[in-house]
Coordinates of C-alpha atoms and ligand atoms in Angstrom, one line a residue:
X1 CA 118.7 55.1 133.1
X2 CA 120.8 53.7 135.8
X3 CA 118.4 51.8 137.7
X4 CA 119.4 48.4 139.2
X5 CA 117.8 48.3 142.5
X6 CA 115.0 46.3 144.0
X7 CA 111.8 47.1 142.6
X8 CA 108.7 47.6 144.7
X9 CA 105.1 46.3 144.1
X10 CA 104.6 49.2 141.9
X11 CA 107.6 48.9 139.6
X12 CA 109.6 51.9 141.2
X13 CA 113.0 51.1 142.1
X14 CA 114.1 51.5 145.8
X15 CA 117.3 51.8 147.4
X16 CA 119.2 51.2 144.0
X17 CA 122.8 52.1 143.4
X18 CA 123.5 54.7 140.8
X19 CA 126.4 56.0 138.4
X20 CA 127.3 58.4 141.2
X21 CA 128.1 55.5 143.4
X22 CA 130.1 53.9 140.7
X23 CA 132.4 57.0 140.5
X24 CA 132.6 57.2 144.3
X25 CA 133.3 53.6 144.6
X26 CA 136.2 53.9 142.0
X27 CA 137.8 56.7 144.0
X28 CA 137.6 54.7 147.2
X29 CA 139.4 51.8 145.4
X30 CA 141.9 54.2 144.0
X31 CA 142.2 55.9 147.3
X32 CA 141.9 59.3 145.4
X33 CA 140.6 61.1 148.4
X34 CA 141.8 59.0 151.4
X35 CA 138.6 57.1 151.5
X36 CA 136.5 60.2 152.3
X37 CA 133.3 61.1 150.7
X38 CA 132.4 64.8 151.3
X39 CA 129.7 66.5 149.6
X40 CA 127.7 69.7 149.7
X41 CA 124.5 71.2 148.7
X42 CA 125.0 74.7 147.5
X43 CA 121.7 76.6 147.1
X44 CA 121.6 80.2 146.1
X45 CA 119.7 82.1 148.5
X46 CA 117.4 83.7 145.8
X47 CA 114.4 82.0 146.4
X48 CA 112.6 79.1 148.4
X49 CA 113.6 75.5 147.8
X50 CA 111.3 73.4 145.5
X51 CA 110.8 69.6 145.2
X52 CA 113.7 69.4 142.8
X53 CA 116.1 70.8 145.5
X54 CA 114.7 68.0 147.6
X55 CA 116.1 65.5 145.0
X56 CA 119.6 67.1 145.2
X57 CA 119.2 67.2 149.0
X58 CA 118.5 63.8 149.3
X59 CA 121.2 62.9 146.8
X60 CA 123.8 64.9 148.7
X61 CA 123.1 64.3 152.1
X62 CA 122.0 60.8 151.4
X63 CA 125.1 59.6 149.5
X64 CA 127.1 61.1 152.5
X65 CA 125.1 59.1 154.9
X66 CA 125.5 56.0 152.8
X67 CA 129.2 56.3 152.8
X68 CA 129.4 57.5 156.5
X69 CA 131.0 60.8 154.9
X70 CA 129.9 64.4 155.4
X71 CA 127.8 66.8 153.7
X72 CA 127.9 70.5 154.0
X73 CA 125.2 73.1 153.5
X74 CA 126.6 76.2 151.6
X75 CA 124.8 79.1 150.4
X76 CA 126.2 80.2 147.0
X77 CA 125.8 83.8 147.7
X78 CA 127.9 85.4 144.8
X79 CA 124.9 87.3 143.2
X80 CA 124.1 90.2 145.8
X81 CA 121.5 91.7 144.0
X82 CA 118.8 88.8 144.1
X83 CA 119.8 87.5 147.6
X84 CA 118.1 87.8 150.8
X85 CA 118.2 86.8 154.5
X86 CA 114.6 85.4 154.2
X87 CA 115.7 82.9 151.5
X88 CA 118.7 81.7 153.8
X89 CA 116.4 81.1 156.7
X90 CA 114.0 79.3 154.6
X91 CA 116.5 77.2 153.2
X92 CA 117.7 76.0 156.6
X93 CA 114.3 75.3 157.8
X94 CA 113.6 73.2 154.7
X95 CA 116.8 71.1 154.7
X96 CA 116.1 70.2 158.6
X97 CA 112.5 69.3 158.2
X98 CA 113.6 67.0 155.1
X99 CA 115.6 65.2 158.0
X100 CA 119.0 66.2 157.2
X101 CA 121.7 67.7 159.5
X102 CA 124.9 69.7 158.3
X103 CA 125.9 69.8 162.0
X104 CA 128.5 72.6 162.1
X105 CA 129.2 72.5 158.5
X106 CA 127.2 75.6 157.5
X107 CA 129.0 77.8 154.9
X108 CA 128.9 80.7 152.6
X109 CA 130.6 81.4 149.3
X110 CA 130.7 85.1 150.7
X111 CA 133.0 83.7 153.6
X112 CA 135.6 83.0 150.8
X113 CA 135.6 86.6 149.3
X114 CA 139.0 87.1 150.8
X115 CA 140.3 83.9 149.4
X116 CA 138.9 84.1 146.3
X117 CA 140.5 87.7 145.9
X118 CA 143.7 86.3 146.8
X119 CA 143.4 83.3 144.2
X120 CA 142.5 85.9 141.7
X121 CA 145.8 88.0 142.3
X122 CA 147.7 84.4 142.2
X123 CA 146.2 83.9 138.5
X124 CA 147.2 87.2 137.7
X125 CA 150.7 86.6 138.9
X126 CA 150.8 83.3 136.8
X127 CA 149.8 85.3 133.7
X128 CA 146.5 83.4 133.8
X129 CA 144.1 86.2 134.4
X130 CA 143.8 89.6 133.1
X131 CA 141.6 93.0 133.5
X132 CA 139.6 93.6 130.4
X133 CA 138.0 97.0 129.4
X134 CA 135.6 95.5 127.0
X135 CA 132.0 96.2 128.1
X136 CA 129.6 93.3 128.5
X137 CA 128.1 93.5 125.0
X138 CA 131.8 93.8 123.3
X139 CA 132.7 90.7 125.5
X140 CA 129.9 88.7 124.1
X141 CA 130.8 89.9 120.5
X142 CA 134.4 88.9 120.8
X143 CA 133.4 85.6 122.3
X144 CA 132.3 84.1 118.9
X145 CA 129.8 81.4 118.5
X146 CA 129.6 77.5 118.5
X147 CA 130.8 77.5 114.8
X148 CA 133.2 80.6 114.9
X149 CA 136.1 81.0 117.2
X150 CA 136.5 83.9 119.3
X151 CA 138.8 86.9 118.9
X152 CA 141.4 88.0 121.6
X153 CA 140.4 91.0 123.6
X154 CA 142.7 93.9 122.9
X155 CA 143.6 93.9 126.9
X156 CA 144.4 90.3 126.7
X157 CA 148.3 90.8 126.6
X158 CA 148.2 93.5 129.6
X159 CA 151.4 93.2 131.7
X160 CA 151.1 91.5 135.0
X161 CA 151.9 94.7 137.0
X162 CA 149.3 96.5 135.2
X163 CA 146.8 93.8 135.6
X164 CA 147.7 93.7 139.4
X165 CA 147.3 97.4 139.9
X166 CA 143.9 97.7 137.8
X167 CA 142.4 94.6 139.8
X168 CA 143.3 96.3 143.0
X169 CA 141.8 99.6 141.9
X170 CA 138.6 97.7 140.8
X171 CA 138.4 96.3 144.4
X172 CA 139.0 100.0 146.0
X173 CA 136.0 101.0 144.0
X174 CA 138.0 103.4 141.6
X175 CA 135.9 102.4 138.5
X176 CA 132.2 102.3 137.7
X177 CA 129.9 99.1 137.5
X178 CA 130.5 97.3 134.4
X179 CA 133.5 99.1 133.1
X180 CA 135.9 96.5 133.7
X181 CA 136.2 92.7 134.3
X182 CA 138.6 90.3 135.3
X183 CA 138.9 87.3 133.0
X184 CA 140.6 84.0 133.1
X185 CA 143.0 83.6 130.2
X186 CA 142.3 80.4 128.7
X187 CA 141.9 79.9 125.0
X188 CA 139.6 82.0 122.7
X189 CA 139.3 79.5 120.0
X190 CA 138.1 76.5 122.3
X191 CA 135.3 74.7 121.0
X192 CA 133.8 75.1 124.7
X193 CA 132.6 78.6 124.9
X194 CA 132.9 78.4 128.7
X195 CA 136.7 78.3 128.0
X196 CA 137.0 81.4 126.0
X197 CA 138.4 83.7 128.6
X198 CA 135.5 83.7 130.9
X199 CA 135.0 86.6 133.4
X200 CA 135.8 85.7 136.8
X201 CA 135.3 89.2 138.6
X202 CA 132.7 92.2 137.9
X203 CA 132.3 95.4 139.4
X204 CA 129.0 95.7 141.0
X205 CA 127.8 98.2 143.6
X206 CA 125.2 96.2 145.4
X207 CA 124.7 95.6 149.1
X208 CA 125.3 92.0 150.1
X209 CA 123.0 90.3 152.4
X210 CA 126.1 89.4 154.5
X211 CA 129.2 91.3 153.5
X212 CA 127.1 94.5 153.2
X213 CA 129.1 97.2 151.2
X214 CA 132.7 95.7 151.9
X215 CA 133.0 94.6 148.3
X216 CA 132.0 96.4 145.0
X217 CA 133.6 93.5 143.0
X218 CA 132.2 90.2 143.0
X219 CA 133.4 86.7 141.7
X220 CA 131.5 84.7 139.3
X221 CA 129.7 81.4 140.1
X222 CA 132.1 79.1 137.6
X223 CA 135.3 80.6 139.5
X224 CA 133.8 80.7 143.2
X225 CA 132.3 77.4 143.1
X226 CA 135.3 75.0 142.4
X227 CA 137.6 77.0 145.0
X228 CA 134.7 76.9 147.7
X229 CA 134.4 73.1 147.0
X230 CA 138.3 72.8 147.2
X231 CA 138.5 74.9 150.5
X232 CA 136.0 72.9 152.2
X233 CA 137.6 69.5 151.2
X234 CA 134.7 68.4 149.0
X235 CA 135.4 65.2 147.3
X236 CA 132.3 64.9 145.0
X237 CA 130.6 67.9 143.9
X238 CA 127.0 67.0 142.5
X239 CA 125.3 69.1 140.3
X240 CA 122.5 69.3 137.6
X241 CA 123.3 68.5 133.9
X242 CA 123.5 72.2 132.8
X243 CA 126.9 72.5 134.4
X244 CA 128.4 69.6 132.1
X245 CA 129.8 72.2 129.7
X246 CA 131.1 74.3 132.7
X247 CA 133.2 71.1 134.0
X248 CA 136.4 71.8 132.0
X249 CA 136.5 75.5 133.4
X250 CA 135.8 73.9 136.9
X251 CA 138.8 71.5 136.4
X252 CA 140.9 74.5 134.8
X253 CA 140.5 76.7 137.8
X254 CA 141.6 73.8 140.2
X255 CA 144.2 72.5 138.2
X256 CA 145.7 76.0 137.5
X257 CA 145.7 76.9 141.3
X258 CA 147.1 73.7 142.0
X259 CA 144.6 72.1 144.5
X260 CA 145.3 68.4 145.0
X261 CA 143.6 66.1 145.1
X262 CA 140.7 68.2 143.6
X263 CA 137.0 67.8 143.8
X264 CA 135.3 65.9 141.1
X265 CA 132.3 67.4 139.6
X266 CA 129.6 65.0 138.5
X267 CA 126.4 65.8 136.8
X268 CA 122.9 64.4 137.2
X269 CA 119.6 65.2 135.4
X270 CA 117.4 67.7 137.3
X271 CA 113.9 66.7 138.3
X272 CA 111.0 68.0 136.4
X273 CA 107.3 67.1 137.3
X274 CA 104.3 67.0 135.2
X275 CA 101.7 69.8 135.8
X276 CA 104.4 71.8 137.7
X277 CA 106.7 74.7 136.9
X278 CA 109.9 74.5 139.0
X279 CA 112.3 77.2 137.8
X280 CA 112.8 79.7 140.9
X281 CA 112.3 82.6 138.4
X282 CA 108.8 81.5 137.5
X283 CA 108.1 80.7 141.1
X284 CA 109.0 84.0 142.1
X285 CA 106.9 85.4 139.6
X286 CA 103.8 83.6 140.9
X287 CA 104.5 84.9 144.3
X288 CA 105.3 88.6 143.2
X289 CA 102.3 88.4 140.8
X290 CA 99.8 87.4 143.5
X291 CA 98.7 84.2 141.3
X292 CA 99.3 82.3 144.7
X293 CA 99.4 83.5 148.3
X294 CA 103.1 83.2 148.8
X295 CA 106.1 80.8 148.7
X296 CA 104.2 78.4 151.1
X297 CA 100.9 78.2 149.2
X298 CA 99.9 74.6 149.2
X299 CA 99.7 74.8 145.5
X300 CA 103.4 75.5 144.9
X301 CA 106.1 72.9 144.4
X302 CA 108.2 74.6 147.1
X303 CA 109.1 72.5 150.2
X304 CA 107.4 74.9 152.2
X305 CA 104.3 74.9 150.2
X306 CA 104.3 70.9 150.1
X307 CA 104.8 71.0 154.0
X308 CA 101.7 73.4 154.3
X309 CA 99.8 71.3 152.1
X310 CA 100.5 68.3 154.6
X311 CA 103.2 66.5 152.9
X312 CA 105.4 64.7 155.2
X313 CA 109.4 64.5 154.8
X314 CA 109.1 60.7 154.9
X315 CA 107.0 60.6 151.7
X316 CA 109.3 63.1 149.9
X317 CA 112.5 61.0 150.9
X318 CA 110.6 57.9 149.6
X319 CA 109.8 59.7 146.3
X320 CA 113.4 60.9 145.8
X321 CA 114.5 57.5 146.3
X322 CA 112.3 55.9 143.7
X323 CA 112.9 58.2 140.9
X324 CA 116.7 57.5 141.3
X325 CA 119.3 59.4 139.6
X326 CA 120.0 59.4 135.9
X327 CA 122.2 61.1 133.3
X328 CA 119.2 61.9 130.8
X329 CA 116.5 64.6 131.6
X330 CA 113.1 63.4 131.8
X331 CA 109.6 64.5 133.2
X332 CA 108.4 62.5 136.4
X333 CA 104.7 61.7 136.7
X334 CA 103.4 64.0 139.6
X335 CA 101.1 61.0 140.4
X336 CA 104.1 59.0 141.8
X337 CA 104.8 62.0 144.4
X338 CA 101.3 61.7 145.4
X339 CA 101.4 57.9 145.6
X340 CA 104.4 58.1 147.7
X341 CA 102.3 60.4 150.0
X342 CA 99.3 58.2 150.5
X343 CA 101.5 55.2 151.0
X344 CA 102.8 57.1 154.1
X345 CA 99.6 58.6 155.5
X346 CA 97.6 55.3 154.9
X347 CA 99.8 53.9 157.5
X348 CA 99.8 56.9 160.2
X349 CA 96.7 59.1 159.4
X350 CA 93.9 58.9 162.1
X351 CA 90.6 58.4 160.3
X352 CA 87.9 60.7 161.0
X353 CA 84.5 61.7 159.5
X354 CA 83.6 65.3 158.0
X355 CA 81.2 66.5 155.6
X356 CA 82.5 69.0 153.4
X357 CA 79.2 69.8 151.7
X358 CA 76.4 69.2 154.3
X359 CA 72.9 68.1 153.4
X360 CA 70.5 67.8 156.7
X361 CA 68.9 64.5 157.3
X362 CA 66.1 64.0 160.1
X363 CA 65.6 60.3 161.2
X364 CA 61.9 60.6 161.8
X365 CA 61.7 57.4 163.9
X366 CA 64.6 57.9 166.0
X367 CA 63.9 59.6 169.6
X368 CA 64.5 63.1 169.7
X369 CA 66.5 63.3 172.9
X370 CA 68.5 60.0 172.3
X371 CA 72.4 60.1 171.6
X372 CA 74.0 57.0 171.1
X373 CA 77.8 56.5 170.7
X374 CA 79.5 54.3 168.2
X375 CA 82.8 52.7 168.3
X376 CA 85.2 53.6 165.5
X377 CA 88.7 52.5 164.6
X378 CA 91.4 55.3 164.6
X379 CA 93.3 53.4 161.8
X380 CA 92.3 49.9 160.4
X381 CA 95.8 49.8 159.3
X382 CA 97.1 50.4 162.9
X383 CA 95.4 48.6 165.8
X384 CA 97.7 50.4 168.3
X385 CA 95.9 53.6 167.2
X386 CA 92.7 52.5 169.1
X387 CA 89.2 53.6 168.9
X388 CA 87.2 56.6 169.4
X389 CA 83.4 57.3 170.1
X390 CA 81.2 59.1 167.6
X391 CA 77.9 60.2 168.6
X392 CA 74.6 59.5 166.8
X393 CA 71.4 61.7 167.0
X394 CA 68.2 62.3 165.2
X395 CA 69.5 65.0 163.0
X396 CA 72.6 64.4 160.8
X397 CA 74.5 65.7 158.0
X398 CA 75.5 63.7 155.1
X399 CA 77.2 64.9 152.0
X400 CA 74.9 66.5 149.4
X401 CA 76.8 64.7 146.5
X402 CA 75.6 61.3 148.3
X403 CA 72.0 61.9 147.6
X404 CA 70.1 62.2 144.2
X405 CA 66.4 62.8 143.9
X406 CA 66.6 61.1 140.6
X407 CA 69.6 58.8 140.5
X408 CA 71.4 58.2 137.4
X409 CA 72.2 54.5 136.6
X410 CA 75.7 54.3 138.0
X411 CA 74.6 56.2 141.3
X412 CA 74.7 53.7 144.2
X413 CA 74.1 56.1 147.2
X414 CA 70.9 57.5 148.7
X415 CA 67.7 58.3 146.8
X416 CA 64.0 58.3 147.6
X417 CA 63.1 54.9 148.6
X418 CA 66.6 53.6 148.8
X419 CA 68.6 52.4 151.7
X420 CA 72.1 52.8 152.6
X421 CA 74.4 52.4 155.5
X422 CA 75.8 55.2 157.5
X423 CA 79.4 54.0 158.4
X424 CA 79.8 52.6 161.9
X425 CA 76.0 53.4 162.8
X426 CA 72.7 52.4 161.1
X427 CA 70.8 51.6 157.9
X428 CA 68.7 54.5 156.8
X429 CA 66.0 54.9 154.1
X430 CA 64.8 58.0 152.5
X431 CA 61.1 58.5 152.7
X432 CA 60.7 62.3 151.5
X433 CA 62.7 65.3 150.4
X434 CA 62.1 69.2 151.6
X435 CA 62.6 71.9 149.2
X436 CA 63.2 75.4 149.8
X437 CA 60.0 77.0 148.8
X438 CA 61.5 80.1 147.0
X439 CA 64.8 78.5 145.5
X440 CA 63.4 75.0 145.1
X441 CA 66.6 73.6 146.5
X442 CA 66.8 70.5 148.4
X443 CA 66.9 71.6 152.2
X444 CA 66.2 68.6 154.2
X445 CA 65.7 64.5 153.8
X446 CA 63.5 62.8 156.0
X447 CA 64.7 59.1 156.7
X448 CA 63.8 56.2 159.0
X449 CA 66.5 53.9 160.4
X450 CA 66.4 50.5 161.1
X451 CA 67.1 49.7 164.7
X452 CA 68.3 46.1 163.9
X453 CA 71.1 47.3 161.8
X454 CA 73.1 48.9 165.0
X455 CA 76.8 48.9 164.2
X456 CA 76.0 48.5 160.3
X457 CA 75.0 45.2 159.9
X458 CA 71.6 43.3 159.8
X459 CA 71.1 39.4 160.7
X460 CA 68.9 39.1 157.3
X461 CA 72.1 40.0 155.5
X462 CA 70.3 42.1 153.1
X463 CA 72.4 44.4 150.7
X464 CA 72.3 48.2 151.1
X465 CA 73.2 50.7 148.0
X466 CA 76.4 51.9 149.7
X467 CA 78.0 53.6 152.7
X468 CA 78.2 57.0 153.3
X469 CA 80.0 58.9 156.0
X470 CA 78.0 61.4 158.2
X471 CA 78.0 63.5 161.5
X472 CA 75.5 64.2 164.2
X473 CA 74.4 67.8 163.5
X474 CA 74.4 69.1 166.9
X475 CA 77.7 67.4 168.0
X476 CA 79.6 68.4 165.0
X477 CA 81.9 71.4 164.7
X478 CA 82.3 73.8 161.7
X479 CA 85.6 73.4 159.7
X480 CA 86.8 75.2 156.7
X481 CA 88.3 73.1 154.2
X482 CA 90.4 73.8 151.2
X483 CA 90.6 71.4 148.1
X484 CA 93.4 71.9 145.8
X485 CA 93.9 70.7 142.2
X486 CA 97.1 71.2 140.0
X487 CA 98.2 74.8 139.6
X488 CA 98.9 74.3 136.0
X489 CA 96.5 72.6 133.5
X490 CA 99.0 71.3 131.0
X491 CA 100.9 68.1 131.9
X492 CA 104.1 69.9 130.4
X493 CA 103.7 73.4 130.9
X494 CA 107.3 74.0 129.9
X495 CA 106.8 72.6 126.5
X496 CA 104.4 75.6 125.4
X497 CA 105.5 77.3 122.4
X498 CA 107.7 80.5 123.3
X499 CA 104.7 82.9 122.5
X500 CA 102.5 81.1 125.1
X501 CA 103.2 82.2 128.6
X502 CA 102.9 79.4 131.4
X503 CA 100.8 81.9 133.5
X504 CA 97.9 81.5 130.9
X505 CA 97.8 77.8 131.8
X506 CA 97.0 78.6 135.3
X507 CA 94.0 76.5 136.5
X508 CA 91.3 79.0 137.6
X509 CA 90.0 75.8 139.9
X510 CA 93.2 74.9 141.6
X511 CA 91.6 76.0 144.9
X512 CA 88.1 75.5 146.3
X513 CA 87.1 76.7 149.8
X514 CA 84.4 75.0 151.7
X515 CA 83.6 77.2 154.9
X516 CA 80.6 75.4 156.2
X517 CA 81.8 71.9 156.6
X518 CA 81.0 69.9 159.7
X519 CA 83.2 67.5 161.5
X520 CA 83.0 64.8 164.2
X521 CA 83.6 66.6 167.9
X522 CA 87.2 65.7 168.0
X523 CA 87.9 67.8 164.9
X524 CA 87.4 70.7 167.1
X525 CA 90.5 70.5 169.0
X526 CA 93.2 69.8 166.6
X527 CA 96.8 71.2 166.5
X528 CA 98.7 72.9 163.6
X529 CA 100.4 70.3 161.4
X530 CA 98.3 67.4 162.6
X531 CA 96.9 65.1 159.8
X532 CA 93.7 62.9 159.2
X533 CA 92.0 60.6 156.7
X534 CA 88.6 62.0 156.1
X535 CA 86.6 58.9 155.1
X536 CA 86.0 58.8 151.4
X537 CA 87.5 62.3 150.9
X538 CA 91.2 62.0 151.4
X539 CA 93.9 63.1 153.5
X540 CA 93.8 66.4 155.2
X541 CA 96.2 68.4 157.3
X542 CA 95.6 71.3 159.8
X543 CA 96.4 74.6 158.2
X544 CA 98.3 77.3 160.1
X545 CA 95.3 79.5 159.4
X546 CA 93.4 77.6 162.2
X547 CA 92.6 79.5 165.1
X548 CA 90.9 78.5 168.5
X549 CA 87.6 77.1 167.5
X550 CA 88.1 77.7 164.0
X551 CA 89.9 74.8 162.4
X552 CA 90.9 75.1 158.8
X553 CA 92.1 71.9 156.9
X554 CA 93.9 71.6 153.5
X555 CA 93.3 68.6 151.5
X556 CA 96.7 67.0 151.1
X557 CA 95.6 64.4 148.6
X558 CA 92.7 62.5 147.7
X559 CA 92.1 58.9 148.0
X560 CA 92.1 57.9 144.7
X561 CA 95.4 56.7 143.2
X562 CA 96.2 56.8 139.5
X563 CA 99.8 55.9 139.9
X564 CA 98.9 52.4 141.5
X565 CA 96.1 52.1 138.9
X566 CA 98.4 52.7 136.1
X567 CA 101.3 50.4 137.5
X568 CA 98.4 47.6 137.9
X569 CA 97.3 48.0 134.3
X570 CA 100.9 47.7 133.0
X571 CA 101.7 44.7 135.2
Ligands
LIG1 P1 116.5 77.4 139.4 O1 117.0 77.0 138.2 O2 115.2 76.9 139.9 O3 116.7 78.7 139.9 P2 118.9 76.7 140.5 O4 119.6 75.5 139.9 O5 119.6 77.8 140.3 O6 117.6 76.4 140.5 P3 120.3 76.5 143.1 O7 120.0 77.3 144.4 O8 121.4 76.9 142.5 O9 119.0 76.6 142.2 O10 120.2 75.0 143.4 C1 121.1 74.5 144.4 C2 121.2 72.9 144.1 O11 120.1 72.3 143.7 C3 122.2 72.8 142.9 O12 123.3 71.9 143.0 C4 121.0 72.5 141.6 O13 121.8 71.9 140.6 C5 120.2 71.8 142.6 N1 118.7 71.8 141.7 C6 118.2 72.8 141.4 N2 117.0 72.5 140.6 C7 117.0 71.1 140.7 C8 116.1 70.1 140.2 N3 114.9 70.4 139.6 N4 116.3 68.6 140.3 C9 117.5 68.4 141.0 N5 118.4 69.4 141.4 C10 118.2 70.7 141.2
LIG2 MG1 122.2 77.5 140.6

């Protein structure tokens, strides 16, 4: 792995240089592109962007920024049957949200259909392309294998004039779908299968999201991509490793058509994350099959899902910087992504108290009509965030989990006869437990408080079992809270044997909804997109499902940081 940058306190690399920079630096030294650095991010609008795309976005836009160059956004829309305007819009929103700007450089491969057609005609005239009448199956058979050379198509030696005529008639719609293709004439015995006369145009009657029914022939990606790059003046065409074997074809197209200087394709390893499936095909299947609520379900690894969950663009950019770029595929621990998020939110998230699973507590010796207000820091990491008032009264809620009638050995919270601290308020001691006569469930605790412990401390310095969060029952507001876990149960769901579908690994407990949570009063007036730390529970963001008087929160991430712990253990 090319990772030479400075290591942060957890051992992750920040702001390092990488092998792509090395290539660019050499080009600048040799003046290959007149000192320019011009990259592009080329999504296919056939789905929503995911965290893997974020890596590519940060790399392409980030590299351009580092070199004071430019980065284009280009929709690679050469496959009309799978592409939709909804995807185009979501992709633009996601790139912007991540903090990048293509300014006036928004392009579509479909803008170049005319040029691409003209270049194909040029190839035919050069004797470098021919119309082939083999069916898709036959083309495959003739292609040969890794160990056997291919066989020339019987149509390979067609005359230029005949090819020109047939190609024009393909365009005019004279032939049925799939009946003919235009193929580059390269080398049927090349060890690289991509060079065995690849198809560069196919006949397909499908309405395109931008060009409608203007075209019934469509260029193939491997042909359209290099030319689109060249037409936009791209210098470094950064893509993922699976295109490495396509690079000779990329170069062949540009060299044959005499583009000079020609853009340079550089491949890097795609991002893969533990507990995550990342291919758009699988994500689409999760959406269509109703396994999740939509592309922006907070359990999805899509940018829109992460945004809804409460991820910040800062955290995602930090993550992309820390994982670096390498030439070898590897799987990144999802706890690093969560760690980056915690680091960001810890500095910025206002603190609040909310009880997810409330248990009623009556303070027997507290005056029934008294309400006291306690000062609480909005963020101990940031003094400028100020303080807020929290009301305290006779009837409170604490977390059910913070009480045990028969406490196990390692339980350091409230139990009969035990004393705990209520954060920012008083010490309380449990004196009795009231159960529901029918169900036997614990309904209410009776406690006493120590007036001397106001603010959460006493002068005798006595120790209490622990500190709990709480809310005043009559001042609290009702909240809906959604807790999430990994959508998939297996660390490497992609590793499963072929006969096991990743959908069988879907975690049945990946979403837990709590509808009767109680929060301190200010949580009643939150705006969509706001985020908080709920004491002891994690970071939460306001979900778009919230309505007036009905706040709804997603747990973005819990407080427990396995990544930081792992790093400490290794240090
Ligand atoms: P998928 O395989 O999920 O369908 P894709 O590669 O077909 O993804 P594109 O829309 O073509 O999706 O991707 C746009 C750009 O993002 C490409 O340059 C691609 O290489 C890059 N990219 C896609 N997935 C990842 C990933 N997991 N990590 C890094 N870059 C990625
Ligand atoms: Mg692709």
